[in-house]
Every structure is written in structure tokens, then in C-alpha cells.
Amino acid sequence: MLGKFWKWFWSPTSKYSWGAIFIVGGIAGIIFWGGFNTAMEESNSLYFCANACHEMTDFIVPEYQQSIHFTNAQGVRAICADCHVPKEWGPKVIRKIKATWELWGKITGSINTREKFEAKREALAVKVWLEMKENNSQECRNCHSYEAMDWHAQSLVAQREMQKAMREGKTCIDCHKGIAHKLPEGYEEDSPVYEEDLKNL
Ligand code: HEC
Ligand code: HEC
Ligand code: HEC
């Protein structure tokens, strides 16, 4: 029985055996998988995001370059993907699919001028804020955490507010908006944001 299966396994067609098909298929799969993941990593690089389109190069990058997340005394940089793309594989793929959809905005030129961009900025920012509220500012917490904070090294306001925030279960983005970009007009760092806001935009 097993012998018969084995014989069939190695020669199901007159030309190629299953063994050969599996091996070739397996190699093709590995190459595809590697390529897919490499493409996903490549598209996470600062160079890729910063040059993806003139909207990024002209409107987003100059503001980001003024921020503490671009240069600081410690020399630790947060790039676009650190804040905008999840680290885990599944959510990362979902984010990439959404990004592909966003290309539609690029094609239709929905933010291709400074005026259009500023007009859309609030809606874009609110979307990011809601996502970050939803996941408890996971991307921020990949680098920062309350546990790792040396309260004594912080200003009095910082330690008082954040120890309170920790007790009340508030998340980073509740209080720290506009840490890499200018805030949309009419917003403060700690403006509350609600789901309904997005519907009205
Ligand atoms: C890749 C790591 C990384 C990520 C991700 C990150 N940060 Fe930072 N953050 C830093 C570093 C490094 C500094 C600079 C520390 C310093 O020089 O004091 C910093 C500084 C800050 C500061 C101090 C600002 C100031 O003016 O002193 C705040 C507030 C902050 N981050 C909030 C956030 C929030 C909110 C997020 C998520 C949206 C976030 N960070 C994501 C690494 C990161
Ligand atoms: C209830 C509001 C609130 C929440 C929630 C909050 N912070 Fe803060 N944070 C502050 C205030 C106020 C300061 C002091 C003023 C400032 O630097 O913006 C501060 C300061 C900081 C600083 C600079 C500290 C220093 O003295 O150099 C960092 C970094 C920071 N916060 C990161 C975070 C991160 C990361 C989270 C989420 C884990 C978080 N904060 C959650 C209110 C908050
Ligand atoms: C330290 C975290 C952080 C980094 C680094 C970062 N962003 Fe953001 N980004 C945010 C947050 C938070 C928002 C929501 C609006 C706000 O608070 O400024 C946002 C909003 C945006 C928006 C919506 C428009 C707006 O101004 O609000 C775009 C587009 C964007 N980011 C692209 C980028 C690109 C491209 C890079 C890299 C050049 C980048 N971001 C780097 C955290 C970050």
C-alpha cells in the first residue's frame, strides 16, 4: 500500500513527479515569500516614505524634520513606519493594504496642493488619533512606556500628569498630539477626539 503510494507520489504524471512539483513549488514559494516580506520592509524605510510622493516630500517631511523624533540629544530616531505601521505581521499587512487604497487619493490628487492638504489635514489627523486611541498608542509604546520613565528626571508637570494618567488608564495620544507634525487648526495637544468628529469632517 505504502509502496504503491510512494510510486505514485514520485510519478503522478508521465513527465513530473509530485516530489519534483513540491520541491519546485516550495522553492518558488520561498522566493515569493522572501520578496513579499522584503518589499514590505523596503516600503517601511524613511527614504521610501519621504519620497513616495511630493505630498510627503513637500508638506510632511519638513515639519517632521523639525521635530524631536527626527533629531534629539540621544540620537534615537523614530521614522514614519515606527509610528504609522504596526510591528506585528498581521496588522502590518492590513496597514499596507490600506496604504494601497490611499494611492487612490494620490491618483485623484486629493491633497496635491498646500491648500487641499491643509483642508484635509484635520480629517487625516483625526483618523490617526482614533486608530491610536483604539490600540492604546501601541506604536508609541514600542519605544516609550510609563514603566520605563524615570519620574524624577522629568519636569514636575510631566511626572504629575503622567502618574495620574497611568492610574486613570489614559493613553499617550490623549495628551500628546502633534509630536511629529503641525496640529490641524483649532486643535491643542490634548484636545479630546471622538468617533463622531470624523463623520462630521
Ligand atoms: C522609535 C521610537 C519612538 C517612537 C515610536 C515614539 N517615540 Fe516619542 N520619543 C522618542 C525619542 C528618542 C524621543 C526623544 C527623547 C529625548 O531626547 O528626550 C522622544 C520624545 C518624545 C516626547 C517628548 C517631546 C519633547 O518635546 O520633549 C513625547 C511627548 C513623545 N516622544 C511622545 C510620543 C508619542 C505620543 C508617540 C506615538 C505617537 C511616540 N512618542 C513614538 C522615541 C520614540
Ligand atoms: C493626561 C495626559 C498625559 C498622558 C495620557 C501622557 N502624557 Fe506624557 N506628558 C504629559 C504632560 C502634561 C507632560 C509635560 C509637558 C510636555 O512635555 O508636553 C508630558 C511629558 C512627556 C514626555 C517628556 C518628559 C520630559 O520631561 O522630558 C514624554 C516623553 C511623554 N510625556 C511621553 C508619554 C507617553 C509615551 C505616554 C503614553 C504611554 C504619555 N506621555 C501619556 C501628559 C500626558
Ligand atoms: C513620533 C510618531 C510619528 C512619526 C515619526 C511620524 N508620524 Fe505621522 N502622525 C503621527 C501622529 C500622532 C499623527 C496624528 C496627527 C498629529 O498628532 O500630528 C500623524 C499624522 C500624519 C498624517 C496626517 C496629516 C497630519 O498632518 O496630521 C500623515 C500624512 C502622516 N502622519 C505621515 C507621516 C510621514 C510620511 C512620516 C515620516 C516622514 C510621519 N508621519 C512620521 C505620528 C508620527
Coordinates of C-alpha atoms and ligand atoms in Angstrom, one line a residue:
M1 CA 0.0 0.0 0.0
L2 CA 2.6 2.5 1.1
G3 CA 4.9 1.3 -1.7
K4 CA 2.2 2.0 -4.2
F5 CA 1.5 5.4 -2.9
W6 CA 5.2 6.2 -2.9
K7 CA 5.5 5.1 -6.5
W8 CA 2.5 7.3 -7.5
F9 CA 3.9 10.2 -5.4
W10 CA 7.1 10.3 -7.3
S11 CA 5.4 9.9 -10.7
P12 CA 1.8 11.1 -10.9
T13 CA 2.2 12.3 -14.4
S14 CA 4.4 10.8 -17.0
K15 CA 6.7 13.8 -17.0
Y16 CA 7.0 15.2 -13.5
S17 CA 6.7 13.6 -10.1
W18 CA 4.9 15.1 -7.2
G19 CA 8.2 15.2 -5.5
A20 CA 9.6 17.4 -8.2
I21 CA 6.4 19.5 -8.2
F22 CA 6.6 20.0 -4.4
I23 CA 10.3 20.9 -4.5
V24 CA 10.0 23.4 -7.3
G25 CA 6.7 24.8 -5.8
G26 CA 8.4 25.1 -2.4
I27 CA 11.3 27.0 -3.8
A28 CA 9.1 29.3 -5.8
G29 CA 7.0 29.8 -2.6
I30 CA 10.1 30.7 -0.5
I31 CA 11.3 33.2 -3.2
F32 CA 7.9 34.8 -3.4
W33 CA 7.6 34.9 0.4
G34 CA 11.0 36.5 0.8
G35 CA 10.2 39.0 -2.0
F36 CA 6.9 39.9 -0.4
N37 CA 8.5 40.5 3.0
T38 CA 11.4 42.4 1.6
A39 CA 9.0 44.7 -0.3
M40 CA 7.1 45.2 2.9
E41 CA 10.3 46.2 4.8
E42 CA 11.5 48.4 1.9
S43 CA 8.3 50.3 1.8
N44 CA 8.7 51.0 5.6
S45 CA 12.0 52.8 5.2
L46 CA 12.2 56.6 5.8
Y47 CA 13.6 57.1 2.3
F48 CA 10.7 55.3 0.7
C49 CA 8.0 57.2 2.7
A50 CA 9.7 60.5 2.4
N51 CA 9.9 60.2 -1.3
A52 CA 6.8 58.3 -2.0
C53 CA 5.1 61.4 -3.4
H54 CA 5.6 65.1 -3.5
E55 CA 2.8 65.5 -0.8
M56 CA 5.1 63.8 1.7
T57 CA 8.3 65.4 0.5
D58 CA 6.8 68.9 0.4
F59 CA 4.3 69.0 3.2
I60 CA 5.1 66.3 5.7
V61 CA 8.8 65.8 5.8
P62 CA 9.9 69.5 6.5
E63 CA 7.6 69.5 9.6
Y64 CA 8.8 66.1 10.8
Q65 CA 12.4 67.2 10.4
Q66 CA 11.8 70.0 12.9
S67 CA 10.5 67.5 15.5
I68 CA 12.3 65.8 18.4
H69 CA 11.5 62.5 16.8
F70 CA 13.9 63.3 13.9
T71 CA 16.8 64.6 15.9
N72 CA 17.5 64.6 19.6
A73 CA 20.3 64.5 22.1
Q74 CA 20.2 60.8 22.4
G75 CA 20.4 60.2 18.6
V76 CA 17.4 57.9 18.6
R77 CA 15.1 58.5 15.6
A78 CA 11.5 57.5 15.1
I79 CA 10.8 57.1 11.4
C80 CA 7.3 57.2 9.7
A81 CA 6.8 53.5 9.9
D82 CA 7.7 53.4 13.7
C83 CA 4.5 55.5 14.3
H84 CA 2.3 54.5 11.4
V85 CA 2.9 50.8 10.7
P86 CA 2.3 48.1 13.3
K87 CA 5.2 45.8 14.1
E88 CA 3.2 42.5 14.2
W89 CA 2.9 40.8 10.8
G90 CA -0.9 40.6 10.5
P91 CA -1.7 44.2 11.4
K92 CA 1.2 45.3 9.2
V93 CA -0.2 43.6 6.2
I94 CA -3.6 45.2 6.9
R95 CA -2.0 48.6 7.1
K96 CA -0.2 48.0 3.8
I97 CA -3.4 47.1 2.1
K98 CA -5.0 50.3 3.4
A99 CA -1.9 52.2 2.2
T100 CA -2.5 50.8 -1.3
W101 CA -6.1 52.1 -1.1
E102 CA -4.7 55.5 -0.1
L103 CA -2.9 55.6 -3.5
W104 CA -6.4 56.3 -4.9
G105 CA -6.2 59.7 -3.1
K106 CA -2.8 60.2 -4.8
I107 CA -4.1 59.3 -8.3
T108 CA -7.1 61.6 -7.9
G109 CA -4.9 64.3 -6.4
S110 CA -7.0 64.8 -3.3
I111 CA -4.2 66.6 -1.4
N112 CA -1.8 67.6 -4.1
T113 CA -1.7 71.3 -3.2
R114 CA -0.9 73.0 0.1
E115 CA -4.5 74.3 0.3
K116 CA -6.1 70.9 -0.3
F117 CA -3.7 69.3 2.2
E118 CA -4.4 71.8 4.9
A119 CA -8.2 71.4 4.3
K120 CA -7.9 67.6 4.6
R121 CA -5.4 67.6 7.5
E122 CA -7.9 67.6 10.2
A123 CA -9.7 64.5 8.8
L124 CA -6.4 62.7 8.3
A125 CA -5.2 63.6 11.8
V126 CA -8.5 62.5 13.5
K127 CA -8.2 59.2 11.7
V128 CA -4.7 58.6 13.1
W129 CA -5.8 59.7 16.6
L130 CA -8.7 57.3 16.6
E131 CA -6.6 54.4 15.5
M132 CA -4.0 55.2 18.2
K133 CA -6.7 55.5 20.9
E134 CA -8.1 52.2 19.7
N135 CA -4.8 50.3 20.1
N136 CA -3.7 52.2 23.3
S137 CA -1.0 54.0 21.4
Q138 CA 0.8 50.8 20.7
E139 CA 3.3 52.3 18.3
C140 CA 4.3 54.9 20.9
R141 CA 4.7 52.2 23.5
N142 CA 7.0 50.2 21.3
C143 CA 9.6 52.9 22.4
H144 CA 8.1 54.6 25.4
S145 CA 6.4 53.3 28.5
Y146 CA 5.2 54.6 31.8
E147 CA 7.2 51.8 33.5
A148 CA 10.5 52.9 31.9
M149 CA 10.0 56.5 32.9
D150 CA 12.3 58.0 35.5
W151 CA 9.8 60.3 37.0
H152 CA 12.5 62.2 38.9
A153 CA 14.2 63.1 35.7
Q154 CA 11.0 64.7 34.3
S155 CA 9.6 68.1 34.9
L156 CA 7.1 68.4 37.7
V157 CA 4.1 68.8 35.3
A158 CA 5.2 65.7 33.4
Q159 CA 5.5 63.5 36.4
R160 CA 2.3 64.7 38.0
E161 CA 0.2 64.4 34.8
M162 CA 1.6 61.1 33.7
Q163 CA 1.4 59.3 37.0
K164 CA -2.2 60.4 37.1
A165 CA -2.7 59.3 33.5
M166 CA -1.2 55.9 34.3
R167 CA -3.6 55.4 37.2
E168 CA -6.6 56.6 35.1
G169 CA -5.6 54.4 32.2
K170 CA -5.2 57.3 29.8
T171 CA -3.2 56.7 26.6
C172 CA -0.3 58.7 25.2
I173 CA -2.2 60.1 22.2
D174 CA -4.9 61.6 24.6
C175 CA -2.4 64.2 25.6
H176 CA 0.4 64.1 23.0
K177 CA -0.8 65.1 19.6
G178 CA 1.3 66.9 17.0
I179 CA 4.6 65.3 18.2
A180 CA 5.8 64.9 14.6
H181 CA 3.6 67.2 12.6
K182 CA 1.9 70.5 13.0
L183 CA -1.5 70.3 14.6
P184 CA -4.6 71.0 12.4
E185 CA -6.0 74.4 13.0
G186 CA -8.1 74.7 16.1
Y187 CA -6.6 71.7 18.0
E188 CA -4.5 71.7 21.1
E189 CA -2.0 68.9 22.1
D190 CA -4.6 67.5 24.4
S191 CA -7.9 68.1 22.5
P192 CA -10.3 65.3 23.1
V193 CA -11.3 63.4 19.9
Y194 CA -14.5 61.4 19.4
E195 CA -15.6 59.0 16.7
E196 CA -18.4 61.4 15.7
D197 CA -15.8 64.1 14.8
L198 CA -14.7 62.0 11.8
K199 CA -18.2 61.7 10.5
N200 CA -18.6 65.5 10.5
L201 CA -15.4 66.1 8.5
Ligands
HEC1 C1 11.3 54.7 17.6 C2 11.0 55.1 18.9 C3 9.9 56.2 19.2 C4 8.6 56.1 18.9 C5 7.9 55.0 18.1 C6 7.9 57.2 19.5 N1 8.8 58.0 20.2 FE1 8.5 59.6 21.3 N2 10.5 59.9 21.5 C7 11.4 59.1 21.1 C8 12.7 59.7 21.4 C9 14.1 59.0 21.1 C10 12.5 60.9 22.0 C11 13.5 62.0 22.4 C12 13.9 61.8 23.8 C13 14.7 63.0 24.3 O1 15.6 63.4 23.5 O2 14.4 63.4 25.3 C14 11.0 61.1 22.0 C15 10.4 62.2 22.6 C16 9.0 62.2 22.9 C17 8.3 63.2 23.6 C18 9.0 64.4 24.3 C19 8.8 65.6 23.5 C20 9.6 66.8 23.9 O3 9.3 67.9 23.3 O4 10.4 66.7 24.9 C21 7.0 62.9 23.6 C22 5.9 63.7 24.3 C23 6.9 61.7 22.8 N3 8.1 61.3 22.4 C24 5.7 61.1 22.6 C25 5.5 60.1 21.6 C26 4.2 59.6 21.2 C27 2.9 60.2 21.6 C28 4.5 58.6 20.3 C29 3.5 57.8 19.5 C30 2.6 58.6 18.6 C31 5.9 58.4 20.2 N4 6.5 59.3 21.0 C32 6.6 57.5 19.4 C33 11.2 57.8 20.6 C34 10.1 57.4 20.0
HEC2 C1 -3.0 63.0 30.9 C2 -2.1 63.5 29.9 C3 -0.9 62.6 29.5 C4 -0.9 61.3 29.1 C5 -2.0 60.3 29.0 C6 0.5 61.1 28.8 N1 1.3 62.2 29.0 FE1 3.2 62.4 28.6 N2 3.2 64.3 29.3 C7 2.1 65.0 29.8 C8 2.4 66.3 30.2 C9 1.5 67.4 30.7 C10 3.9 66.4 30.0 C11 4.7 67.6 30.3 C12 4.6 68.7 29.2 C13 5.2 68.2 27.9 O1 6.4 67.8 27.9 O2 4.4 68.1 26.9 C14 4.3 65.1 29.5 C15 5.6 64.8 29.1 C16 6.0 63.7 28.4 C17 7.4 63.5 27.9 C18 8.5 64.3 28.2 C19 9.1 64.1 29.6 C20 10.2 65.0 29.9 O3 10.1 65.7 31.0 O4 11.2 65.1 29.2 C21 7.3 62.3 27.3 C22 8.5 61.5 26.6 C23 6.0 61.8 27.4 N3 5.2 62.7 28.1 C24 5.5 60.6 26.8 C25 4.3 60.0 27.1 C26 3.9 58.7 26.6 C27 4.8 57.7 25.8 C28 2.7 58.4 27.1 C29 1.9 57.1 26.9 C30 2.5 55.9 27.5 C31 2.2 59.6 27.8 N4 3.2 60.5 27.7 C32 1.0 59.8 28.3 C33 0.8 64.5 29.8 C34 0.4 63.2 29.5
HEC3 C1 6.6 60.0 16.5 C2 5.5 59.5 15.8 C3 5.3 59.9 14.3 C4 6.3 59.9 13.3 C5 7.7 59.6 13.4 C6 5.6 60.3 12.1 N1 4.2 60.5 12.4 FE1 2.8 61.0 11.0 N2 1.4 61.2 12.5 C7 1.7 60.9 13.9 C8 0.5 61.3 14.6 C9 0.3 61.1 16.1 C10 -0.4 61.8 13.7 C11 -1.8 62.4 14.0 C12 -1.8 63.9 13.9 C13 -0.8 64.5 14.9 O1 -1.0 64.3 16.1 O2 0.1 65.3 14.5 C14 0.2 61.8 12.4 C15 -0.4 62.2 11.2 C16 0.1 62.0 9.9 C17 -0.5 62.4 8.7 C18 -1.9 63.0 8.6 C19 -1.7 64.5 8.4 C20 -1.4 65.3 9.6 O3 -0.5 66.2 9.5 O4 -1.9 65.1 10.7 C21 0.3 62.0 7.7 C22 0.1 62.1 6.2 C23 1.5 61.4 8.3 N3 1.3 61.4 9.7 C24 2.6 60.9 7.6 C25 3.8 60.7 8.2 C26 5.1 60.5 7.4 C27 5.2 60.4 5.9 C28 6.1 60.4 8.3 C29 7.6 60.3 8.1 C30 8.2 61.4 7.3 C31 5.5 60.5 9.6 N4 4.1 60.7 9.5 C32 6.2 60.4 10.9 C33 2.8 60.3 14.4 C34 4.0 60.3 13.7

